[in-house]
GROMACS .gro file of C-alpha atoms in nm:
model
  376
    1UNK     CA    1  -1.869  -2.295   0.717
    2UNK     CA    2  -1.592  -2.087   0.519
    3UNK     CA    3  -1.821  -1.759   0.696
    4UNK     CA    4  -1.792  -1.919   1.028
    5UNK     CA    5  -1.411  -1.954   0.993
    6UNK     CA    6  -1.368  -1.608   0.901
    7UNK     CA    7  -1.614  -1.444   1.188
    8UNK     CA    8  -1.424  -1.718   1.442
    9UNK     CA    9  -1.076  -1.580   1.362
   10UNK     CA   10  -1.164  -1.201   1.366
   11UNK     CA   11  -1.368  -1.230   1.666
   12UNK     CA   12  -1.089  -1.424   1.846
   13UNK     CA   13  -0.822  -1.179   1.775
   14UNK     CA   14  -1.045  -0.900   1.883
   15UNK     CA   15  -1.176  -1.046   2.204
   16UNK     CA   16  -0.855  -1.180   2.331
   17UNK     CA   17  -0.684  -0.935   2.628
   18UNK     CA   18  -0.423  -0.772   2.561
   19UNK     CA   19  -0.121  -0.851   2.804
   20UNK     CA   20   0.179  -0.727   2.641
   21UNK     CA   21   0.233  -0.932   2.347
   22UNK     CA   22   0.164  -1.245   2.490
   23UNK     CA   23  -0.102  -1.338   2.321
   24UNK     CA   24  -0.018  -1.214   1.951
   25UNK     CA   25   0.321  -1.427   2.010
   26UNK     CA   26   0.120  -1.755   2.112
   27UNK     CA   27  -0.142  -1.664   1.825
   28UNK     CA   28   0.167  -1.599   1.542
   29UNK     CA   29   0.349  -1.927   1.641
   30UNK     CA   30   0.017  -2.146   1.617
   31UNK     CA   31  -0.038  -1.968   1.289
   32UNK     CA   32   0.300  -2.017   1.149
   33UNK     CA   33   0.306  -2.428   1.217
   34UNK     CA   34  -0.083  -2.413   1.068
   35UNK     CA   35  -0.016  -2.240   0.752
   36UNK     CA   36   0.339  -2.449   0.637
   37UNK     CA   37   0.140  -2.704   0.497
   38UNK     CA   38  -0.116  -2.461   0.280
   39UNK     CA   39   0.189  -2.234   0.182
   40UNK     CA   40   0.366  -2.519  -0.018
   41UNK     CA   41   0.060  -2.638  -0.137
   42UNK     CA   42  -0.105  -2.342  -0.315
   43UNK     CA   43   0.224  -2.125  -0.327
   44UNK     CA   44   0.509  -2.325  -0.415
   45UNK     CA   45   0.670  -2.066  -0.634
   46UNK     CA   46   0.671  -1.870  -0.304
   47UNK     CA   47   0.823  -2.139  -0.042
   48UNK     CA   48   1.213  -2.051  -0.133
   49UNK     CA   49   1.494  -2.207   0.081
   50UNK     CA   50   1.601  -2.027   0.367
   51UNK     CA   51   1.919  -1.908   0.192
   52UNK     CA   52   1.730  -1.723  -0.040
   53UNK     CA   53   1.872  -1.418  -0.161
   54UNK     CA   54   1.769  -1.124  -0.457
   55UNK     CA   55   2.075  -1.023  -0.653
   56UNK     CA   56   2.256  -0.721  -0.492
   57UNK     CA   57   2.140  -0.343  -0.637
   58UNK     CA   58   2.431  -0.143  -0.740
   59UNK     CA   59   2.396   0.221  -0.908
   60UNK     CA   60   2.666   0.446  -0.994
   61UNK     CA   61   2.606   0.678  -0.737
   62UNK     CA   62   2.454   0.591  -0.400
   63UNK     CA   63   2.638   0.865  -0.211
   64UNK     CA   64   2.405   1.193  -0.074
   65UNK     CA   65   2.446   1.516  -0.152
   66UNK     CA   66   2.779   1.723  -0.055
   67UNK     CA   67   2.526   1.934   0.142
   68UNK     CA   68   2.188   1.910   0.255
   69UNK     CA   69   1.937   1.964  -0.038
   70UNK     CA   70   1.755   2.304  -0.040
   71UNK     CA   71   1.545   2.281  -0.337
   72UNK     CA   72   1.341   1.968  -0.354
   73UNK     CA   73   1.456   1.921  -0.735
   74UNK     CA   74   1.805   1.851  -0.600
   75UNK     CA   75   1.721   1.579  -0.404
   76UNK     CA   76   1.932   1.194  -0.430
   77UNK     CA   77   1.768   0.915  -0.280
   78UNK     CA   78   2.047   0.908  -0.029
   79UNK     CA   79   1.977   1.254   0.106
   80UNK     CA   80   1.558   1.101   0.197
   81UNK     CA   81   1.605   1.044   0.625
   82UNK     CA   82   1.281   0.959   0.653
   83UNK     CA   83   0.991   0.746   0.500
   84UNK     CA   84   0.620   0.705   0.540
   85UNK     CA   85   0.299   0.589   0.393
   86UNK     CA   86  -0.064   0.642   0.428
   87UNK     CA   87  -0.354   0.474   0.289
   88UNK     CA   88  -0.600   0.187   0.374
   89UNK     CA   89  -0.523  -0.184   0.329
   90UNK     CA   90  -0.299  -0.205  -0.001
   91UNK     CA   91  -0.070  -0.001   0.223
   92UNK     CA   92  -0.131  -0.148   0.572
   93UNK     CA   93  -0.098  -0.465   0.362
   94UNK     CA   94  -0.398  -0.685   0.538
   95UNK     CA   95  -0.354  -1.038   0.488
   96UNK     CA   96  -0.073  -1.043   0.219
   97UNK     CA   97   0.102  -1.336   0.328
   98UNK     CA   98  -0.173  -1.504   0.456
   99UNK     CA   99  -0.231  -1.893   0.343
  100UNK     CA  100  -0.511  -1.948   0.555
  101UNK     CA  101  -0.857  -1.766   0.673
  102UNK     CA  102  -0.641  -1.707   1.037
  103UNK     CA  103  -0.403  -1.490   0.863
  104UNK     CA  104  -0.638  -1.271   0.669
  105UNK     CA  105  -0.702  -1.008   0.995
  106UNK     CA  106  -0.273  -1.015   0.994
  107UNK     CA  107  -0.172  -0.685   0.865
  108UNK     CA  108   0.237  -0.773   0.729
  109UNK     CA  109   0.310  -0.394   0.736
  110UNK     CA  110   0.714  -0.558   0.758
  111UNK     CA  111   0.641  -0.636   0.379
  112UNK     CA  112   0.436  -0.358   0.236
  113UNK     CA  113   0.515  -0.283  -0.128
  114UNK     CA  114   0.580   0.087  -0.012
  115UNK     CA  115   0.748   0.122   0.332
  116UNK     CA  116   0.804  -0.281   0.450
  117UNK     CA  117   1.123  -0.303   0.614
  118UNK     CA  118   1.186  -0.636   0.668
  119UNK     CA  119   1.519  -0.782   0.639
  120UNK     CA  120   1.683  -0.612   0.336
  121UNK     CA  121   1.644  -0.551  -0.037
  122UNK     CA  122   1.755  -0.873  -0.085
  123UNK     CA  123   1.504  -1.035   0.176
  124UNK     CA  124   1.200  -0.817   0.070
  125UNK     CA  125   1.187  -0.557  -0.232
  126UNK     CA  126   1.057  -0.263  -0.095
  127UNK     CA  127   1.068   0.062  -0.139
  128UNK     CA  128   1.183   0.132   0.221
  129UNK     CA  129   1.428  -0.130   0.158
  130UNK     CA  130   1.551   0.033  -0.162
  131UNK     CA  131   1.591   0.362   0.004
  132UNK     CA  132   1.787   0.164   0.263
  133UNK     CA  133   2.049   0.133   0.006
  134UNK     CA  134   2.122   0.477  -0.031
  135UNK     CA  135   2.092   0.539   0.326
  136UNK     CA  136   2.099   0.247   0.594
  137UNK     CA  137   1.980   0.482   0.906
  138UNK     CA  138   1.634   0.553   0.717
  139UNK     CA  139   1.386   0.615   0.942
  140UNK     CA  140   1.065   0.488   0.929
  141UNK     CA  141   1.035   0.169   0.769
  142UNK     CA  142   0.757  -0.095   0.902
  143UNK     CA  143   0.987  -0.359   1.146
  144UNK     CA  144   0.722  -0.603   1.192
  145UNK     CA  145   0.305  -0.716   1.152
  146UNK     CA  146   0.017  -0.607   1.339
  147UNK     CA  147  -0.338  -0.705   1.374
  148UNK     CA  148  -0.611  -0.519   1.255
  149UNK     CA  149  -0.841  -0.348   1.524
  150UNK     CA  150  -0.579  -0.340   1.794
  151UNK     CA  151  -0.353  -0.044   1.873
  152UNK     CA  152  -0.037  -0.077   1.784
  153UNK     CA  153   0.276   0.129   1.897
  154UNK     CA  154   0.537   0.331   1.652
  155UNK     CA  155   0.796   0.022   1.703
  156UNK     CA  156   0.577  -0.215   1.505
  157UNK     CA  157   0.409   0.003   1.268
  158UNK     CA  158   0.723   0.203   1.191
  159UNK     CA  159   0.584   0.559   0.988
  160UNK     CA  160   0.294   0.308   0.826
  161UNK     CA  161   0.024   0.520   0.927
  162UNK     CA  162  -0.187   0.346   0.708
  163UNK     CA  163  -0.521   0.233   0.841
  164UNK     CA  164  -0.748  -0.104   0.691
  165UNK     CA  165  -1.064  -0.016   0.567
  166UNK     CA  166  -1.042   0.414   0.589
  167UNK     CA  167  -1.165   0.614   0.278
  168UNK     CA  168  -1.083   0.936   0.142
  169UNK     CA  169  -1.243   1.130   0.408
  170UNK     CA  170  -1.046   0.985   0.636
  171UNK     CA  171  -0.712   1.104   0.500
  172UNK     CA  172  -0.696   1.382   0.704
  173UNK     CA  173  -0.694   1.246   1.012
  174UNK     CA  174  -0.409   1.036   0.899
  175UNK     CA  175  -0.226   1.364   0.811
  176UNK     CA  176  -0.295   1.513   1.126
  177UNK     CA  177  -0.135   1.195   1.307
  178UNK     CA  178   0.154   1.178   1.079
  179UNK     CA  179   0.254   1.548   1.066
  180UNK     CA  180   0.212   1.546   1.467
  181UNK     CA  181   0.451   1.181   1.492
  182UNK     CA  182   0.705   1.377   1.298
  183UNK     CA  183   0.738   1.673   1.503
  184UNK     CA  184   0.770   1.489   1.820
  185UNK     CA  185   0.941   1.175   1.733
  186UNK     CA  186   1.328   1.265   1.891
  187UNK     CA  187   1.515   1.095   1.598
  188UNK     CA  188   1.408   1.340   1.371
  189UNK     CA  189   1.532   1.713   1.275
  190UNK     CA  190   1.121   1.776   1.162
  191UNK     CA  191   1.311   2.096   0.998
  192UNK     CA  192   1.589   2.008   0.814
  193UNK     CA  193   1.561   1.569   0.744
  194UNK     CA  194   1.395   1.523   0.409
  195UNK     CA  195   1.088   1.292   0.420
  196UNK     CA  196   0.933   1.076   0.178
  197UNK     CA  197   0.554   0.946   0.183
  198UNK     CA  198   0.377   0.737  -0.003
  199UNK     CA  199  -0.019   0.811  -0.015
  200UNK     CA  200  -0.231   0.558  -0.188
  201UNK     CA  201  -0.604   0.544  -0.102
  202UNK     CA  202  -0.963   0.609  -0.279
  203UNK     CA  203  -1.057   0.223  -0.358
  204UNK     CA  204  -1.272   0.173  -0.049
  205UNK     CA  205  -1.490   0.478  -0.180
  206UNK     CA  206  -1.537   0.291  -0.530
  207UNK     CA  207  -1.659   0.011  -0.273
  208UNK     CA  208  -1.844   0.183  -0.126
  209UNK     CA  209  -2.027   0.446  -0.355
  210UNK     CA  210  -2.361   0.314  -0.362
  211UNK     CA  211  -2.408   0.279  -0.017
  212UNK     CA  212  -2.367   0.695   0.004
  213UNK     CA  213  -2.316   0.839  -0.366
  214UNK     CA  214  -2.298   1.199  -0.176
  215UNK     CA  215  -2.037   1.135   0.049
  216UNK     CA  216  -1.844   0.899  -0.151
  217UNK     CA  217  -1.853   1.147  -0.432
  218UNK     CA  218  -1.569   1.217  -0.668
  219UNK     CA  219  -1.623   1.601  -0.517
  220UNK     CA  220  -1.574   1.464  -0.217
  221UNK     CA  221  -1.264   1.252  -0.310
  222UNK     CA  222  -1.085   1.551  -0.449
  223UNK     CA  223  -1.224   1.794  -0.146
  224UNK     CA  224  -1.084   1.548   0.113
  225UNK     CA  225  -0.722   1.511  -0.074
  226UNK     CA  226  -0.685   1.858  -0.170
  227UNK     CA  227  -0.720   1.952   0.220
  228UNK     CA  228  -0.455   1.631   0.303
  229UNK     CA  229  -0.218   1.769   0.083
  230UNK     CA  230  -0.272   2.174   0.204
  231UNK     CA  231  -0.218   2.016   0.584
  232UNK     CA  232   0.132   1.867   0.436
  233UNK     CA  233   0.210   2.174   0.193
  234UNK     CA  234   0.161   2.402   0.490
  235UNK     CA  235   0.312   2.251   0.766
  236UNK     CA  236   0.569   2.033   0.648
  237UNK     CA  237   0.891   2.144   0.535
  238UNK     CA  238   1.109   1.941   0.321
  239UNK     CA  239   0.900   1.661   0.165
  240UNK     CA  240   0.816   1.474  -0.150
  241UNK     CA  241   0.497   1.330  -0.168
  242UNK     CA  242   0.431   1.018  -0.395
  243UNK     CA  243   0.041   1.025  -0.455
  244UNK     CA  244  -0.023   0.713  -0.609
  245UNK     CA  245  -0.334   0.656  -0.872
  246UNK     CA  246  -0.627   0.410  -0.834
  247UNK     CA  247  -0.686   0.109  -0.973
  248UNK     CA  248  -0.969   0.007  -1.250
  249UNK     CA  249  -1.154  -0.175  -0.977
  250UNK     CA  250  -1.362  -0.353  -1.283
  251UNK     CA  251  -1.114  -0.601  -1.275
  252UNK     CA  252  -1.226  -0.770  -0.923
  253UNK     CA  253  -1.545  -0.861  -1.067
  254UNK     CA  254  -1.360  -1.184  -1.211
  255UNK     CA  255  -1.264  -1.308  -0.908
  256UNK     CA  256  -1.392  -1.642  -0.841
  257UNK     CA  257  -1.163  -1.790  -0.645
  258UNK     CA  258  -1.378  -1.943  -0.409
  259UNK     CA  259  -1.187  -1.938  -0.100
  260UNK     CA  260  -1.298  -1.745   0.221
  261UNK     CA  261  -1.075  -1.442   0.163
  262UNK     CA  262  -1.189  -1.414  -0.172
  263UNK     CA  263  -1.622  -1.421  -0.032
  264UNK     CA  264  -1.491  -1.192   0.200
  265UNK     CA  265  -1.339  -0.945  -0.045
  266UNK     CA  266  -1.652  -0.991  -0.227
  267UNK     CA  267  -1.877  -0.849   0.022
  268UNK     CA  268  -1.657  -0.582   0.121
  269UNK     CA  269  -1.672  -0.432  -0.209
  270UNK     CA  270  -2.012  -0.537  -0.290
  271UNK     CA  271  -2.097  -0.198  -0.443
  272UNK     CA  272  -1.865  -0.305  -0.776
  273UNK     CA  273  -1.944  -0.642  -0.781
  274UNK     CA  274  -2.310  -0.720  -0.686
  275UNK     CA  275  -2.471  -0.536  -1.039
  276UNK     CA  276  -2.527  -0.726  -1.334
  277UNK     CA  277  -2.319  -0.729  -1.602
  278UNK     CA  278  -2.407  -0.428  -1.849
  279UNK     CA  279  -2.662  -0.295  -1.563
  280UNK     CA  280  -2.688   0.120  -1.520
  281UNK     CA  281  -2.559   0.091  -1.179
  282UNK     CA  282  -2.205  -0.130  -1.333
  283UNK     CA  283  -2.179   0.194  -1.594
  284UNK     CA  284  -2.240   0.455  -1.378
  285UNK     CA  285  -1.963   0.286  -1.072
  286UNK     CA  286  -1.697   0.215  -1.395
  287UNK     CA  287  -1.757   0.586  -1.494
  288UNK     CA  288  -1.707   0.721  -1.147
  289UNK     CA  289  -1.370   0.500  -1.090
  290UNK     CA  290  -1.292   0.664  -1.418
  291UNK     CA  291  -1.369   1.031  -1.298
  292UNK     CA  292  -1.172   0.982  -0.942
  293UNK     CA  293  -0.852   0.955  -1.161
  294UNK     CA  294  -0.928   1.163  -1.379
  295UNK     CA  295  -0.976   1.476  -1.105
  296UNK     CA  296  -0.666   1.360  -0.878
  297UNK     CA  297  -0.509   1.419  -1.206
  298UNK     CA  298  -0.671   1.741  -1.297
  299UNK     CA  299  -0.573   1.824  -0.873
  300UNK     CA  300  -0.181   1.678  -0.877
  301UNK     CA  301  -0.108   1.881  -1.238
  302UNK     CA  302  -0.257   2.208  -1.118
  303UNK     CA  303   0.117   2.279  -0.997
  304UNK     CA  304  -0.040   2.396  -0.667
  305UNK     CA  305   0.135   2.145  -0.444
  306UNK     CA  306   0.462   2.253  -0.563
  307UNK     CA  307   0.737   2.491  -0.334
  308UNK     CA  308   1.087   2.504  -0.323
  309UNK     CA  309   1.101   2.208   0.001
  310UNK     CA  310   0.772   2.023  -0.103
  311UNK     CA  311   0.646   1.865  -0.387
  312UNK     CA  312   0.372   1.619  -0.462
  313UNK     CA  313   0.401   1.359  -0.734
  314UNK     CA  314   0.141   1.148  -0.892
  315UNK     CA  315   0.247   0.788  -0.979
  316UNK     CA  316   0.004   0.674  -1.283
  317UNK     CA  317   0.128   0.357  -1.339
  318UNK     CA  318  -0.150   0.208  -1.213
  319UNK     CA  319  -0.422   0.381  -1.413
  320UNK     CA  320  -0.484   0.113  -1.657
  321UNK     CA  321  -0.326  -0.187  -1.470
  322UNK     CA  322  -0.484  -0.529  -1.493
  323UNK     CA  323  -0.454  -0.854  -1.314
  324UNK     CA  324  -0.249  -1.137  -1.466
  325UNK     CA  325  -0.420  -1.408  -1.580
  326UNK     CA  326  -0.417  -1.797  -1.618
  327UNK     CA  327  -0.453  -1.933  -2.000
  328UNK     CA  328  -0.802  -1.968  -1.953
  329UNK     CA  329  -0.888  -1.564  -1.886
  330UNK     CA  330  -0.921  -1.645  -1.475
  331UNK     CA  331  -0.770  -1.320  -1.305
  332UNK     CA  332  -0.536  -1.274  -0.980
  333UNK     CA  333  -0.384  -1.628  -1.007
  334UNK     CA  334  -0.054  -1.556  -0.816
  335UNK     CA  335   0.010  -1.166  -0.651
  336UNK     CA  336  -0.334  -1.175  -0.470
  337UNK     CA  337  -0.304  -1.396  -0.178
  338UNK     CA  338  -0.499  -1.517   0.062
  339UNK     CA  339  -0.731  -1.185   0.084
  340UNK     CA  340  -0.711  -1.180  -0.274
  341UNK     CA  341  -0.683  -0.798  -0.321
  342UNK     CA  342  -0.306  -0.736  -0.203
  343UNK     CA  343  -0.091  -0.737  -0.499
  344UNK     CA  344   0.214  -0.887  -0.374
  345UNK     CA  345   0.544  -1.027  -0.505
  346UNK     CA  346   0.654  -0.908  -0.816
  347UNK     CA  347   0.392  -0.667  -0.864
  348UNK     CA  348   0.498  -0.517  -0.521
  349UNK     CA  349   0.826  -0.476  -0.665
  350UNK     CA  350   0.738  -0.299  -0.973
  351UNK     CA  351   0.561  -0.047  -0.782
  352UNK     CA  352   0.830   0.029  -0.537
  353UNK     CA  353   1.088   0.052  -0.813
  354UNK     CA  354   0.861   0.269  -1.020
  355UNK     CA  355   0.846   0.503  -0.697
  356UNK     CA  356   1.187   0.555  -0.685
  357UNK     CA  357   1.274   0.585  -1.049
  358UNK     CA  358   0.997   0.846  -1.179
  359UNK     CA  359   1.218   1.133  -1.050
  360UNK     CA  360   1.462   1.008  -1.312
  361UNK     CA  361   1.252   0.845  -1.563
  362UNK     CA  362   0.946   0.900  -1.782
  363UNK     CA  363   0.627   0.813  -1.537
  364UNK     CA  364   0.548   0.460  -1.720
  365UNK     CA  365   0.210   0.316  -1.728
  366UNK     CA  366   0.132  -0.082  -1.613
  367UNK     CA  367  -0.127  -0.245  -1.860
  368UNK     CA  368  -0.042  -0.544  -1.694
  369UNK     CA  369   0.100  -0.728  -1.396
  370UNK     CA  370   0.322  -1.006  -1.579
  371UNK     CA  371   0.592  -1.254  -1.533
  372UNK     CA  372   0.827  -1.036  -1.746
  373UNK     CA  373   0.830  -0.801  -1.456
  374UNK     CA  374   1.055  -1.051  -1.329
  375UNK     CA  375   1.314  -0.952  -1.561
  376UNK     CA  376   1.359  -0.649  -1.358
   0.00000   0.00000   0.00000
């Protein structure tokens, strides 16, 4: 039944015609009414009242620079213009705020942990919002949801270029797009306004290794982001470029939640979590997540991304992150929603934060996501 529900909600969203936005309106509004009930029930910590606020961010200096940065090591937060991210689902942020099996083909791109810009900092914690601070005009940020596996124009999607379900080898093709929206879009000086993207992908390979151990290769991986970041090195002038690293992917092997997002999460990544415990096949996949961030590291610290307007950064605090957990060991009891692989909420937070403080601060390492990350 829970495979039926799932199949019934894709397949409506996908055979529905598109007339304007008609239908998505009439679709969202049913949605909303459907999933008050669930969101109380199995969120409660996340139904606040509508007055809801985060505590104003203040800094000491949120003013740009006299005159417009030359060297990318001279950069403030205030002088970024622009912001954009690329990646699969953890970026395109597929069924994040879901409650219910109708939300999970909902992609809330408004509230992705990287470029979401809905509301304000003090609505949604983002790193888009963040920059916001510094600079209200930012362009870029995500304004509002789409639904996976229909096109969506620039005024919903913002710069989230992001696409659900790509791998590696598809990065370039998000490149291409992105580098060719930024040259045409008429807000932007493409020359002279300093962009900021966020790139995190390479899970869906893990995923998917032993259904093609060639071209899901860690080769492969590296071959496919070294020629990403060459497109942006090349023809992209003034840019910073967050690469972010993978997760341990071990850690969805707990998940037992047995709610339809979770089966479905299940299967999509059946390469990690089908083997037996302590099987060849488990070792070899753990050693190959291992090796993929191992090699983007060997790739980012080879100083070969770095020129006097560009500059590529890789974020490890993810390298050795793990779930939070309930007292009795149970994994991804809060931050994993609906789908249950989209960290959300606090953990969302800490990674946009992290973003924008590792130009000023040691690069700091997650072991895990906690509550005291609330104390942020």
């Amino acid at each position: 039944m829970e495979w039926l529900l799932i199949a019934l909600a894709t397949c409506l969203l996908a055979l529905c015609p598109v007339k304007g936005n008609e239908w998505r309106l009439e679709y969202e509004e049913g949605l909303s009414h459907y999933s008050e009930e669930a969101l109380r029930k199995e969120f409660p910590e996340k139904t606040r009242p509508i007055s809801f606020k985060h505590p104003p961010f203040t800094c000491p200096d949120m003013s740009p620079s006299s005159s417009v940065p030359t060297s990318v090591e001279l950069v403030k937060a205030a002088d970024i213009k622009v912001i954009a991210a690329l990646g699969d689902s953890l970026t395109t942020a597929i069924g994040a705020n879901a409650t219910t099996v109708l939300g999970i083909p909902i992609e809330f791109r408004h509230v992705s942990w990287s470029i979401g810009g809905y509301g304000s900092f003090q609505d949604v914690i983002t790193l888009a919002n963040i920059i916001r601070l510094f600079n209200p005009t930012l362009i870029g940020p995500a304004p509002t949801q789409t639904v996976h596996g229909t096109p969506a124009p620039l005024c919903e999607t913002g710069f989230n270029l992001a696409v659900t379900g790509h791998n590696t080898f598809n990065l370039p093709e998000q490149v291409r797009h992105l580098i060719d929206t930024l040259k045409t879009y008429e807000d932007i000086n493409f020359d002279e306004d300093w962009k900021l993207l966020t790139v995190l992908i390479g899970m869906n390979d893990i995923c998917d290794y032993c259904k093609d151990k060639s071209l899901f290769s860690v080769e492969n991986f590296v071959h496919y982001m070294t020629v990403s970041l060459e497109m942006l090195r090349n023809e992209v002038p003034r840019m910073i470029v967050n690469v972010v690293q993978i997760l341990p992917m071990e850690t969805l092997r707990e998940v037992q939640k047995p709610t339809p997002g979770c089966l479905l999460q299940r299967s999509f990544c059946s390469c990690l979590v089908k083997p037996a415990a302590g099987s060849a096949d488990l070792k070899e996949l753990i050693g190959v997540n291992l090796e993929f961030q191992n090699a983007l590291e060997k790739l980012l610290y080879s100083g070969r991304f770095f020129k006097d307007d560009f500059a590529v950064v890789l974020q490890p605090f993810l390298k050795h992150a793990n779930p939070p957990r309930l007292p009795d060991t149970r994994s991804w009891p809060r931050d994993s929603g609906t789908t249950c692989f989209n960290l959300r909420g606090r953990s969302s937070w800490w990674r946009a934060f992290q973003t924008l403080l590792s130009s000023v601060a040691p690069l700091w390492v997650i072991l895990t996501f906690t509550p005291d990350l609330q104390r942020l």
